[in-house]
Each structure stands twice: as C-alpha cells, then as structure tokens.
C-alpha cells in the first residue's frame, strides 16, 4: 500500500485483516497513483507560484491558502516518491534493503501525517480569518496583521511536524489513532460553529454597514467564506473514509464488515490524492485574481517549452 502504512501495521490487527479481506480486495494500478500524484503536484506548485508572483494576493488569507497548497504538495510528493520506488523495485531497477524501506516508509508517513494535521489546522485558520473579516471588518487589519499571520503559519507547521514525528514514533499505540480522530472531529466542530454564526448573522451584520465600500468588502469576505465551505466539504468527502478506517480499527478490527472495509484502503488513498488535485481547481474557480495569474504562468511556461 503506498504510504500511511503505519495505520495498517497496527499490532495484530493487520494479520487478521489480511486473512479476512481477500473476498473484498480491490487492486488499483500503481501507475494511477503516480499519475494523480504528478498532476496534483504540478497544480499546487502553480498555485504557490501564483500567490508569490501576484502582489494583489499578498494577504493573510492567501498566505494560508498557499500553506494549504503546500500541505497538499506533501501528499503528492510522498505518493510520487513511494510509487516510483515501488515500481523501480518491482521491475528490478532498484535494489533497496529492508532497513532503507523502513526508513523511507517512516519519512513518507511523517509527510502524510504532517499534511493532514496542517491541512485541518489551516482550514480552521482560514475560517477564523473569514470570521474576523466579516464581523470585525473595521478592525481586521489591526487584528490580522502580516506578522501575526506569519507567526500563526510558523506555529501550525512546527506543531504539525512535531506531532507527526511523535505519531510515527509511537505508531503502535492506540492513543495515536485516538488523537488523530479526536483532532479531526474537534477541527470540524470548530469550523462548523464559525460557519453557522457567519451565515446566520451575516445578513444582519450587512444591514449595519451602509457604506458602499464596506458592503463590497463584506461581499468579498462572504465569497471567501463560501470558498472555504467548498474546500472543507471536499476535504471531508476525500478524507472521511480514511478517518472512518481509523475509527473501525479501534472499534471492530476483526468483524467481517470492518475487515472488508479495510481492504479498500488503496481507494481511500486515491480519494486523499484527489483532494490535493481538486483544491487548486477550487482556488482558481473561486478567485478571479488567482485564475488570471495562473493563466499568465501557463502562458509563460508554454512559451518556454516551445523555445
């Protein structure tokens, strides 16, 4: 299975799963993992370059979106690297020792774990940023300064990487899965509460802002909130089966239904990669400024490739 192997190697659960899941097995070609991973990687690199290139996108919200794209890149890079190593090994073009494979697996697991923790954290951060923009519009620039945004970004990455290393080191402990599932649920509840408040009270707040400029600004903020709603929905759809996989490992690791569900783990990984692939399309569709910059970048590389 390409990456996140620590989930499937949890103590004796895996041996039971292997014995009982043969009738439910689903084989997905490694080439599909590689193709989707490469497409996702290119898309997210373009998003990061577009945000860096366009000064109009140099704002806290786009800094957070840029970090979300980097989180998606971690999944893509991990998938591409491990799939290439597996394909080269299968065809006898690369010889690796069990110790090298174990170390590679640990690094890839850390990258993927960092991706999910940082993605959830930045989705919450963007939600909080949109909340401040809508309900504290006049004070937004004093509350969410560039310095504070950079500090938040540094804290999220430091926490994500540290937590991921600890999770992989103690991967055999049930507490690791409990922590991941709990974090997933807490972040979803936090974001849902903010959204409920935003969308229920936004129309009331808009009546209090009579100036045309401010009304337009709030409209832009609501558009950003809707964009994040789409991102969050896609994240839940793509990562949900994986977290359900974790929950079932804790609750029913040996029942026929659960062991059958475990056998579709590769499909869950495909969904995770698809999340990294879909996110850039959402950024581009919802942001005219970002879409314009992406077109300029595509035109630039088209000219370079034709030379």
mmCIF file of C-alpha atoms in Angstrom:
data_model
loop_
_atom_site.group_PDB
_atom_site.id
_atom_site.type_symbol
_atom_site.label_atom_id
_atom_site.label_comp_id
_atom_site.label_asym_id
_atom_site.label_seq_id
_atom_site.Cartn_x
_atom_site.Cartn_y
_atom_site.Cartn_z
ATOM 1 C CA UNK A 1 0.000 0.000 0.000
ATOM 2 C CA UNK A 2 1.501 3.390 -0.955
ATOM 3 C CA UNK A 3 2.235 5.357 2.249
ATOM 4 C CA UNK A 4 0.368 5.684 5.547
ATOM 5 C CA UNK A 5 1.450 2.119 6.171
ATOM 6 C CA UNK A 6 1.626 2.673 9.897
ATOM 7 C CA UNK A 7 -2.184 2.583 10.011
ATOM 8 C CA UNK A 8 -2.330 -0.866 8.504
ATOM 9 C CA UNK A 9 0.549 -2.266 10.549
ATOM 10 C CA UNK A 10 -1.110 -1.667 13.900
ATOM 11 C CA UNK A 11 -0.164 -4.696 16.031
ATOM 12 C CA UNK A 12 -2.137 -7.872 15.288
ATOM 13 C CA UNK A 13 -4.999 -6.055 13.555
ATOM 14 C CA UNK A 14 -3.266 -6.253 10.196
ATOM 15 C CA UNK A 15 -2.789 -10.033 10.248
ATOM 16 C CA UNK A 16 -6.495 -10.565 10.892
ATOM 17 C CA UNK A 17 -7.370 -8.066 8.157
ATOM 18 C CA UNK A 18 -5.148 -9.844 5.623
ATOM 19 C CA UNK A 19 -6.766 -13.199 6.373
ATOM 20 C CA UNK A 20 -10.348 -11.982 6.068
ATOM 21 C CA UNK A 21 -10.301 -9.332 3.334
ATOM 22 C CA UNK A 22 -9.449 -11.428 0.293
ATOM 23 C CA UNK A 23 -13.056 -11.517 -0.914
ATOM 24 C CA UNK A 24 -13.297 -7.711 -0.748
ATOM 25 C CA UNK A 25 -9.897 -6.841 -2.190
ATOM 26 C CA UNK A 26 -9.565 -4.030 -4.703
ATOM 27 C CA UNK A 27 -6.407 -3.637 -6.757
ATOM 28 C CA UNK A 28 -5.507 -0.185 -8.017
ATOM 29 C CA UNK A 29 -2.606 0.178 -10.507
ATOM 30 C CA UNK A 30 0.473 1.924 -9.149
ATOM 31 C CA UNK A 31 0.549 3.972 -12.348
ATOM 32 C CA UNK A 32 -2.733 5.622 -11.312
ATOM 33 C CA UNK A 33 -1.197 6.720 -8.008
ATOM 34 C CA UNK A 34 1.788 8.117 -9.880
ATOM 35 C CA UNK A 35 -0.280 9.965 -12.500
ATOM 36 C CA UNK A 36 -2.633 11.594 -9.985
ATOM 37 C CA UNK A 37 0.281 12.466 -7.718
ATOM 38 C CA UNK A 38 2.204 14.214 -10.506
ATOM 39 C CA UNK A 39 -0.852 16.186 -11.675
ATOM 40 C CA UNK A 40 -1.619 17.258 -8.107
ATOM 41 C CA UNK A 41 1.999 18.250 -7.508
ATOM 42 C CA UNK A 42 2.127 20.445 -10.629
ATOM 43 C CA UNK A 43 -1.205 22.098 -9.806
ATOM 44 C CA UNK A 44 -0.212 23.001 -6.262
ATOM 45 C CA UNK A 45 3.201 24.278 -7.332
ATOM 46 C CA UNK A 46 1.438 26.611 -9.781
ATOM 47 C CA UNK A 47 -0.853 27.872 -7.004
ATOM 48 C CA UNK A 48 2.117 28.626 -4.739
ATOM 49 C CA UNK A 49 3.988 30.387 -7.574
ATOM 50 C CA UNK A 50 0.891 32.413 -8.490
ATOM 51 C CA UNK A 51 0.442 33.651 -4.917
ATOM 52 C CA UNK A 52 4.133 34.541 -4.683
ATOM 53 C CA UNK A 53 4.094 36.325 -8.059
ATOM 54 C CA UNK A 54 0.930 38.443 -7.681
ATOM 55 C CA UNK A 55 1.216 41.202 -5.076
ATOM 56 C CA UNK A 56 -2.574 41.526 -5.001
ATOM 57 C CA UNK A 57 -2.622 38.078 -3.422
ATOM 58 C CA UNK A 58 -0.224 39.041 -0.642
ATOM 59 C CA UNK A 59 -2.767 38.975 2.171
ATOM 60 C CA UNK A 60 -3.210 36.707 5.220
ATOM 61 C CA UNK A 61 -5.996 34.653 3.622
ATOM 62 C CA UNK A 62 -3.889 33.833 0.554
ATOM 63 C CA UNK A 63 -0.869 33.126 2.744
ATOM 64 C CA UNK A 64 -2.985 30.497 4.499
ATOM 65 C CA UNK A 65 -4.232 29.161 1.151
ATOM 66 C CA UNK A 66 -0.608 28.965 -0.005
ATOM 67 C CA UNK A 67 0.212 26.868 3.065
ATOM 68 C CA UNK A 68 -2.812 24.674 2.359
ATOM 69 C CA UNK A 69 -1.392 24.103 -1.126
ATOM 70 C CA UNK A 70 1.967 23.177 0.417
ATOM 71 C CA UNK A 71 0.153 20.687 2.662
ATOM 72 C CA UNK A 72 -1.372 19.135 -0.449
ATOM 73 C CA UNK A 73 2.065 19.057 -2.039
ATOM 74 C CA UNK A 74 3.344 16.916 0.843
ATOM 75 C CA UNK A 75 0.765 14.251 -0.009
ATOM 76 C CA UNK A 76 1.669 14.448 -3.701
ATOM 77 C CA UNK A 77 5.426 14.276 -3.137
ATOM 78 C CA UNK A 78 5.090 11.375 -0.701
ATOM 79 C CA UNK A 79 2.869 9.486 -3.127
ATOM 80 C CA UNK A 80 5.109 10.106 -6.143
ATOM 81 C CA UNK A 81 8.319 9.159 -4.324
ATOM 82 C CA UNK A 82 6.995 5.941 -2.817
ATOM 83 C CA UNK A 83 5.215 4.855 -6.002
ATOM 84 C CA UNK A 84 8.373 5.415 -8.068
ATOM 85 C CA UNK A 85 10.457 3.423 -5.562
ATOM 86 C CA UNK A 86 7.894 0.585 -5.615
ATOM 87 C CA UNK A 87 7.753 0.494 -9.422
ATOM 88 C CA UNK A 88 11.549 0.545 -9.765
ATOM 89 C CA UNK A 89 11.871 -2.202 -7.154
ATOM 90 C CA UNK A 90 9.213 -4.379 -8.807
ATOM 91 C CA UNK A 91 10.974 -4.122 -12.174
ATOM 92 C CA UNK A 92 14.395 -4.870 -10.677
ATOM 93 C CA UNK A 93 15.787 -1.404 -11.499
ATOM 94 C CA UNK A 94 16.390 -0.503 -7.870
ATOM 95 C CA UNK A 95 17.683 -2.625 -5.023
ATOM 96 C CA UNK A 96 16.838 -1.480 -1.501
ATOM 97 C CA UNK A 97 17.378 -3.131 1.856
ATOM 98 C CA UNK A 98 14.556 -3.705 4.354
ATOM 99 C CA UNK A 99 16.102 -1.044 6.589
ATOM 100 C CA UNK A 100 16.104 1.504 3.756
ATOM 101 C CA UNK A 101 12.441 0.704 3.025
ATOM 102 C CA UNK A 102 11.569 1.109 6.697
ATOM 103 C CA UNK A 103 13.274 4.499 6.898
ATOM 104 C CA UNK A 104 11.613 5.635 3.663
ATOM 105 C CA UNK A 105 8.261 4.480 4.978
ATOM 106 C CA UNK A 106 8.752 6.484 8.182
ATOM 107 C CA UNK A 107 9.655 9.655 6.270
ATOM 108 C CA UNK A 108 6.652 9.290 3.970
ATOM 109 C CA UNK A 109 4.330 8.601 6.893
ATOM 110 C CA UNK A 110 5.587 11.760 8.621
ATOM 111 C CA UNK A 111 4.975 13.783 5.458
ATOM 112 C CA UNK A 112 1.427 12.477 5.121
ATOM 113 C CA UNK A 113 0.646 12.886 8.786
ATOM 114 C CA UNK A 114 2.011 16.455 8.653
ATOM 115 C CA UNK A 115 -0.194 17.067 5.644
ATOM 116 C CA UNK A 116 -3.443 16.044 7.341
ATOM 117 C CA UNK A 117 -2.673 17.897 10.597
ATOM 118 C CA UNK A 118 -1.558 21.071 8.816
ATOM 119 C CA UNK A 119 -4.471 20.930 6.332
ATOM 120 C CA UNK A 120 -7.022 20.744 9.131
ATOM 121 C CA UNK A 121 -5.211 23.495 11.028
ATOM 122 C CA UNK A 122 -5.099 25.849 8.048
ATOM 123 C CA UNK A 123 -8.760 25.188 7.224
ATOM 124 C CA UNK A 124 -9.576 26.291 10.776
ATOM 125 C CA UNK A 125 -7.249 29.271 10.420
ATOM 126 C CA UNK A 126 -8.887 30.390 7.173
ATOM 127 C CA UNK A 127 -12.305 30.000 8.796
ATOM 128 C CA UNK A 128 -11.218 32.197 11.699
ATOM 129 C CA UNK A 129 -9.738 34.730 9.259
ATOM 130 C CA UNK A 130 -13.031 34.939 7.311
ATOM 131 C CA UNK A 131 -14.943 35.249 10.584
ATOM 132 C CA UNK A 132 -12.826 38.223 11.643
ATOM 133 C CA UNK A 133 -13.176 39.798 8.201
ATOM 134 C CA UNK A 134 -16.970 39.630 8.336
ATOM 135 C CA UNK A 135 -17.689 40.539 11.937
ATOM 136 C CA UNK A 136 -14.720 42.793 12.700
ATOM 137 C CA UNK A 137 -14.271 44.383 9.270
ATOM 138 C CA UNK A 138 -13.141 47.785 10.590
ATOM 139 C CA UNK A 139 -10.508 46.232 12.843
ATOM 140 C CA UNK A 140 -9.411 43.400 10.551
ATOM 141 C CA UNK A 141 -6.061 44.892 9.516
ATOM 142 C CA UNK A 142 -5.141 45.614 13.118
ATOM 143 C CA UNK A 143 -6.178 42.133 14.270
ATOM 144 C CA UNK A 144 -4.813 40.003 11.421
ATOM 145 C CA UNK A 145 -1.508 41.662 10.637
ATOM 146 C CA UNK A 146 1.077 40.104 8.351
ATOM 147 C CA UNK A 147 3.336 39.493 11.339
ATOM 148 C CA UNK A 148 0.590 37.618 13.169
ATOM 149 C CA UNK A 149 -0.237 35.618 10.059
ATOM 150 C CA UNK A 150 3.410 34.561 9.704
ATOM 151 C CA UNK A 151 3.528 33.648 13.410
ATOM 152 C CA UNK A 152 0.383 31.514 13.048
ATOM 153 C CA UNK A 153 1.828 29.788 9.977
ATOM 154 C CA UNK A 154 5.100 29.015 11.783
ATOM 155 C CA UNK A 155 3.235 27.650 14.813
ATOM 156 C CA UNK A 156 1.000 25.434 12.661
ATOM 157 C CA UNK A 157 3.919 23.925 10.759
ATOM 158 C CA UNK A 158 6.003 23.423 13.907
ATOM 159 C CA UNK A 159 3.097 21.741 15.689
ATOM 160 C CA UNK A 160 2.195 19.612 12.663
ATOM 161 C CA UNK A 161 5.729 18.323 12.103
ATOM 162 C CA UNK A 162 6.337 17.680 15.821
ATOM 163 C CA UNK A 163 3.013 15.861 16.236
ATOM 164 C CA UNK A 164 3.649 13.798 13.101
ATOM 165 C CA UNK A 165 7.062 12.657 14.301
ATOM 166 C CA UNK A 166 5.581 11.642 17.663
ATOM 167 C CA UNK A 167 2.716 9.817 15.933
ATOM 168 C CA UNK A 168 5.107 7.779 13.787
ATOM 169 C CA UNK A 169 7.489 7.027 16.664
ATOM 170 C CA UNK A 170 4.580 5.757 18.784
ATOM 171 C CA UNK A 171 2.553 4.349 15.885
ATOM 172 C CA UNK A 172 1.868 1.057 17.701
ATOM 173 C CA UNK A 173 -0.085 2.821 20.448
ATOM 174 C CA UNK A 174 -3.861 3.117 20.159
ATOM 175 C CA UNK A 175 -3.578 6.646 21.570
ATOM 176 C CA UNK A 176 -2.120 7.823 18.241
ATOM 177 C CA UNK A 177 -5.257 6.866 16.318
ATOM 178 C CA UNK A 178 -7.454 8.327 19.070
ATOM 179 C CA UNK A 179 -5.562 11.631 18.868
ATOM 180 C CA UNK A 180 -5.900 11.830 15.068
ATOM 181 C CA UNK A 181 -9.623 11.080 15.117
ATOM 182 C CA UNK A 182 -10.218 13.485 18.015
ATOM 183 C CA UNK A 183 -8.294 16.261 16.263
ATOM 184 C CA UNK A 184 -10.313 15.673 13.086
ATOM 185 C CA UNK A 185 -13.616 15.924 14.990
ATOM 186 C CA UNK A 186 -12.594 18.981 17.012
ATOM 187 C CA UNK A 187 -11.487 20.937 13.950
ATOM 188 C CA UNK A 188 -14.695 20.093 12.107
ATOM 189 C CA UNK A 189 -16.849 21.189 15.065
ATOM 190 C CA UNK A 190 -14.840 24.409 15.463
ATOM 191 C CA UNK A 191 -15.188 25.270 11.775
ATOM 192 C CA UNK A 192 -18.891 24.337 11.738
ATOM 193 C CA UNK A 193 -19.627 26.628 14.698
ATOM 194 C CA UNK A 194 -17.889 29.548 12.991
ATOM 195 C CA UNK A 195 -19.787 28.919 9.768
ATOM 196 C CA UNK A 196 -23.140 28.701 11.465
ATOM 197 C CA UNK A 197 -22.514 32.051 13.107
ATOM 198 C CA UNK A 198 -21.195 33.578 9.891
ATOM 199 C CA UNK A 199 -24.006 32.528 7.600
ATOM 200 C CA UNK A 200 -26.847 33.075 10.088
ATOM 201 C CA UNK A 201 -25.783 36.527 11.195
ATOM 202 C CA UNK A 202 -24.035 37.839 8.076
ATOM 203 C CA UNK A 203 -27.210 39.345 6.618
ATOM 204 C CA UNK A 204 -27.936 41.111 9.933
ATOM 205 C CA UNK A 205 -24.412 42.493 10.041
ATOM 206 C CA UNK A 206 -24.641 43.694 6.422
ATOM 207 C CA UNK A 207 -27.560 45.960 7.285
ATOM 208 C CA UNK A 208 -25.397 47.794 9.796
ATOM 209 C CA UNK A 209 -22.748 48.558 7.164
ATOM 210 C CA UNK A 210 -24.187 51.183 4.863
ATOM 211 C CA UNK A 211 -21.102 52.447 3.065
ATOM 212 C CA UNK A 212 -20.690 51.056 -0.448
ATOM 213 C CA UNK A 213 -17.030 50.218 0.024
ATOM 214 C CA UNK A 214 -17.666 48.289 3.195
ATOM 215 C CA UNK A 215 -20.588 46.435 1.710
ATOM 216 C CA UNK A 216 -18.453 45.345 -1.216
ATOM 217 C CA UNK A 217 -15.750 44.289 1.149
ATOM 218 C CA UNK A 218 -18.153 42.158 3.140
ATOM 219 C CA UNK A 219 -19.395 40.598 -0.070
ATOM 220 C CA UNK A 220 -15.814 39.627 -0.862
ATOM 221 C CA UNK A 221 -15.409 38.196 2.636
ATOM 222 C CA UNK A 222 -18.559 36.115 2.250
ATOM 223 C CA UNK A 223 -17.248 34.854 -1.083
ATOM 224 C CA UNK A 224 -14.090 33.769 0.729
ATOM 225 C CA UNK A 225 -16.202 32.024 3.359
ATOM 226 C CA UNK A 226 -18.148 30.174 0.663
ATOM 227 C CA UNK A 227 -14.872 29.126 -0.975
ATOM 228 C CA UNK A 228 -13.691 27.707 2.329
ATOM 229 C CA UNK A 229 -17.009 25.906 2.757
ATOM 230 C CA UNK A 230 -16.394 24.156 -0.574
ATOM 231 C CA UNK A 231 -12.808 23.321 0.425
ATOM 232 C CA UNK A 232 -13.975 21.897 3.748
ATOM 233 C CA UNK A 233 -16.713 19.852 2.081
ATOM 234 C CA UNK A 234 -14.255 18.352 -0.393
ATOM 235 C CA UNK A 235 -11.813 17.637 2.444
ATOM 236 C CA UNK A 236 -14.476 15.752 4.429
ATOM 237 C CA UNK A 237 -15.565 13.720 1.384
ATOM 238 C CA UNK A 238 -11.988 12.790 0.452
ATOM 239 C CA UNK A 239 -10.522 12.219 3.941
ATOM 240 C CA UNK A 240 -13.697 10.916 5.619
ATOM 241 C CA UNK A 241 -13.244 7.250 4.553
ATOM 242 C CA UNK A 242 -9.670 7.310 5.873
ATOM 243 C CA UNK A 243 -10.768 8.569 9.300
ATOM 244 C CA UNK A 244 -13.611 6.051 9.302
ATOM 245 C CA UNK A 245 -10.913 3.454 8.639
ATOM 246 C CA UNK A 246 -9.121 4.646 11.793
ATOM 247 C CA UNK A 247 -12.322 4.547 13.852
ATOM 248 C CA UNK A 248 -13.106 0.994 12.721
ATOM 249 C CA UNK A 249 -9.578 -0.109 13.659
ATOM 250 C CA UNK A 250 -10.428 0.959 17.208
ATOM 251 C CA UNK A 251 -13.990 -0.334 17.365
ATOM 252 C CA UNK A 252 -14.258 -3.531 15.278
ATOM 253 C CA UNK A 253 -10.877 -4.668 13.943
ATOM 254 C CA UNK A 254 -11.915 -8.315 13.484
ATOM 255 C CA UNK A 255 -15.549 -8.250 12.315
ATOM 256 C CA UNK A 256 -16.227 -9.283 8.685
ATOM 257 C CA UNK A 257 -17.648 -5.886 7.721
ATOM 258 C CA UNK A 258 -14.676 -3.983 9.085
ATOM 259 C CA UNK A 259 -12.056 -6.286 7.599
ATOM 260 C CA UNK A 260 -13.801 -5.942 4.242
ATOM 261 C CA UNK A 261 -13.814 -2.163 4.640
ATOM 262 C CA UNK A 262 -10.073 -2.192 5.459
ATOM 263 C CA UNK A 263 -9.323 -3.909 2.150
ATOM 264 C CA UNK A 264 -10.408 -0.795 0.271
ATOM 265 C CA UNK A 265 -7.629 1.278 1.863
ATOM 266 C CA UNK A 266 -5.995 1.927 -1.513
ATOM 267 C CA UNK A 267 -9.234 3.511 -2.700
ATOM 268 C CA UNK A 268 -9.187 5.818 0.317
ATOM 269 C CA UNK A 269 -5.659 6.850 -0.621
ATOM 270 C CA UNK A 270 -6.830 7.671 -4.136
ATOM 271 C CA UNK A 271 -9.511 9.924 -2.622
ATOM 272 C CA UNK A 272 -6.873 11.668 -0.496
ATOM 273 C CA UNK A 273 -4.749 12.333 -3.575
ATOM 274 C CA UNK A 274 -7.860 13.592 -5.378
ATOM 275 C CA UNK A 275 -8.357 16.123 -2.568
ATOM 276 C CA UNK A 276 -4.906 17.535 -3.309
ATOM 277 C CA UNK A 277 -5.794 17.575 -7.001
ATOM 278 C CA UNK A 278 -9.217 19.254 -6.600
ATOM 279 C CA UNK A 279 -8.193 22.018 -4.169
ATOM 280 C CA UNK A 280 -6.197 24.057 -6.747
ATOM 281 C CA UNK A 281 -9.166 23.893 -9.134
ATOM 282 C CA UNK A 282 -11.373 25.364 -6.394
ATOM 283 C CA UNK A 283 -8.878 28.174 -5.731
ATOM 284 C CA UNK A 284 -8.759 29.041 -9.420
ATOM 285 C CA UNK A 285 -12.523 28.818 -9.942
ATOM 286 C CA UNK A 286 -13.386 30.977 -6.928
ATOM 287 C CA UNK A 287 -10.650 33.638 -7.269
ATOM 288 C CA UNK A 288 -10.541 35.703 -10.451
ATOM 289 C CA UNK A 289 -7.200 37.258 -9.456
ATOM 290 C CA UNK A 290 -5.608 33.868 -8.855
ATOM 291 C CA UNK A 291 -7.105 32.473 -12.056
ATOM 292 C CA UNK A 292 -5.637 35.383 -14.017
ATOM 293 C CA UNK A 293 -2.176 34.818 -12.535
ATOM 294 C CA UNK A 294 -2.336 31.076 -13.215
ATOM 295 C CA UNK A 295 -3.151 31.802 -16.868
ATOM 296 C CA UNK A 296 -0.123 34.099 -17.075
ATOM 297 C CA UNK A 297 2.093 31.389 -15.583
ATOM 298 C CA UNK A 298 0.747 28.797 -18.009
ATOM 299 C CA UNK A 299 1.391 31.150 -20.927
ATOM 300 C CA UNK A 300 4.933 31.776 -19.711
ATOM 301 C CA UNK A 301 5.762 28.055 -19.458
ATOM 302 C CA UNK A 302 4.139 27.391 -22.827
ATOM 303 C CA UNK A 303 6.483 29.911 -24.436
ATOM 304 C CA UNK A 304 9.498 28.425 -22.612
ATOM 305 C CA UNK A 305 8.640 24.884 -23.729
ATOM 306 C CA UNK A 306 8.261 25.936 -27.377
ATOM 307 C CA UNK A 307 11.718 27.532 -27.480
#
